[in-house]
Amino acid sequence: MEAVFMLVPLAIVLLGVIVAVFWWAARSGQFDDLEGPAWRILMDEDRTPPRPADDHHEHTEAGEPPRG
């Protein structure tokens, strides 16, 4: 019986926290677009790959000392 006097207020406080978090999420737009992220992952973006940087260094074969 003594545990009930502690568990009931604890449950009420926990319920209040859950309601407050849900209210904050609903007011900040967390539930506005539920399907957008699912479709966004399927869409291809037409991005061109970056061009490699032009190296002005002289390339040598493996094991060959640099010329110069």
Short mmCIF file of C-alpha atoms in Angstrom, two decimals:
data_model
loop_
_atom_site.label_atom_id
_atom_site.label_comp_id
_atom_site.label_asym_id
_atom_site.label_seq_id
_atom_site.Cartn_x
_atom_site.Cartn_y
_atom_site.Cartn_z
CA MET A 1 0.00 0.00 0.00
CA GLU A 2 2.89 2.34 0.68
CA ALA A 3 4.15 1.84 -2.85
CA VAL A 4 0.86 3.11 -4.27
CA PHE A 5 1.36 6.48 -2.58
CA MET A 6 4.62 6.84 -4.49
CA LEU A 7 3.68 5.20 -7.81
CA VAL A 8 0.47 7.13 -8.48
CA PRO A 9 2.08 10.61 -8.31
CA LEU A 10 5.06 9.29 -10.26
CA ALA A 11 2.73 7.99 -12.98
CA ILE A 12 0.90 11.33 -13.12
CA VAL A 13 4.19 13.23 -13.47
CA LEU A 14 5.35 10.82 -16.19
CA LEU A 15 2.05 11.25 -18.03
CA GLY A 16 2.46 15.02 -17.84
CA VAL A 17 5.97 14.82 -19.30
CA ILE A 18 4.77 12.59 -22.14
CA VAL A 19 1.90 14.95 -22.95
CA ALA A 20 4.25 17.96 -22.86
CA VAL A 21 6.72 16.31 -25.25
CA PHE A 22 3.92 15.30 -27.63
CA TRP A 23 2.48 18.84 -27.52
CA TRP A 24 5.89 20.35 -28.27
CA ALA A 25 6.44 17.94 -31.19
CA ALA A 26 3.02 18.68 -32.67
CA ARG A 27 3.44 22.46 -32.33
CA SER A 28 6.95 22.48 -33.85
CA GLY A 29 5.87 20.66 -37.01
CA GLN A 30 7.39 17.25 -36.37
CA PHE A 31 4.30 15.51 -37.79
CA ASP A 32 3.62 17.81 -40.75
CA ASP A 33 5.19 15.75 -43.54
CA LEU A 34 5.33 12.04 -42.80
CA GLU A 35 5.71 10.84 -46.40
CA GLY A 36 8.25 13.35 -47.72
CA PRO A 37 11.41 11.75 -46.28
CA ALA A 38 10.31 8.33 -47.55
CA TRP A 39 9.91 9.62 -51.10
CA ARG A 40 13.00 11.83 -50.94
CA ILE A 41 15.29 8.82 -50.52
CA LEU A 42 13.94 7.32 -53.75
CA MET A 43 14.46 10.44 -55.87
CA ASP A 44 17.67 10.61 -57.88
CA GLU A 45 19.53 13.86 -57.84
CA ASP A 46 21.10 14.83 -61.14
CA ARG A 47 24.40 15.95 -59.74
CA THR A 48 27.51 15.81 -61.84
CA PRO A 49 30.52 14.28 -60.11
CA PRO A 50 33.22 16.77 -59.17
CA ARG A 51 36.08 17.09 -61.63
CA PRO A 52 39.44 15.91 -60.36
CA ALA A 53 41.87 18.67 -59.53
CA ASP A 54 44.58 19.30 -62.11
CA ASP A 55 47.91 18.24 -60.67
CA HIS A 56 50.87 20.13 -62.01
CA HIS A 57 53.21 17.53 -60.57
CA GLU A 58 54.97 15.13 -62.86
CA HIS A 59 53.73 11.58 -62.46
CA THR A 60 56.24 8.74 -62.43
CA GLU A 61 55.92 5.00 -62.67
CA ALA A 62 56.02 2.99 -59.47
CA GLY A 63 59.57 2.38 -58.28
CA GLU A 64 61.02 4.98 -60.62
CA PRO A 65 62.79 7.93 -59.00
CA PRO A 66 61.42 11.38 -59.84
CA ARG A 67 63.12 13.13 -62.70
CA GLY A 68 64.87 16.33 -62.14
#
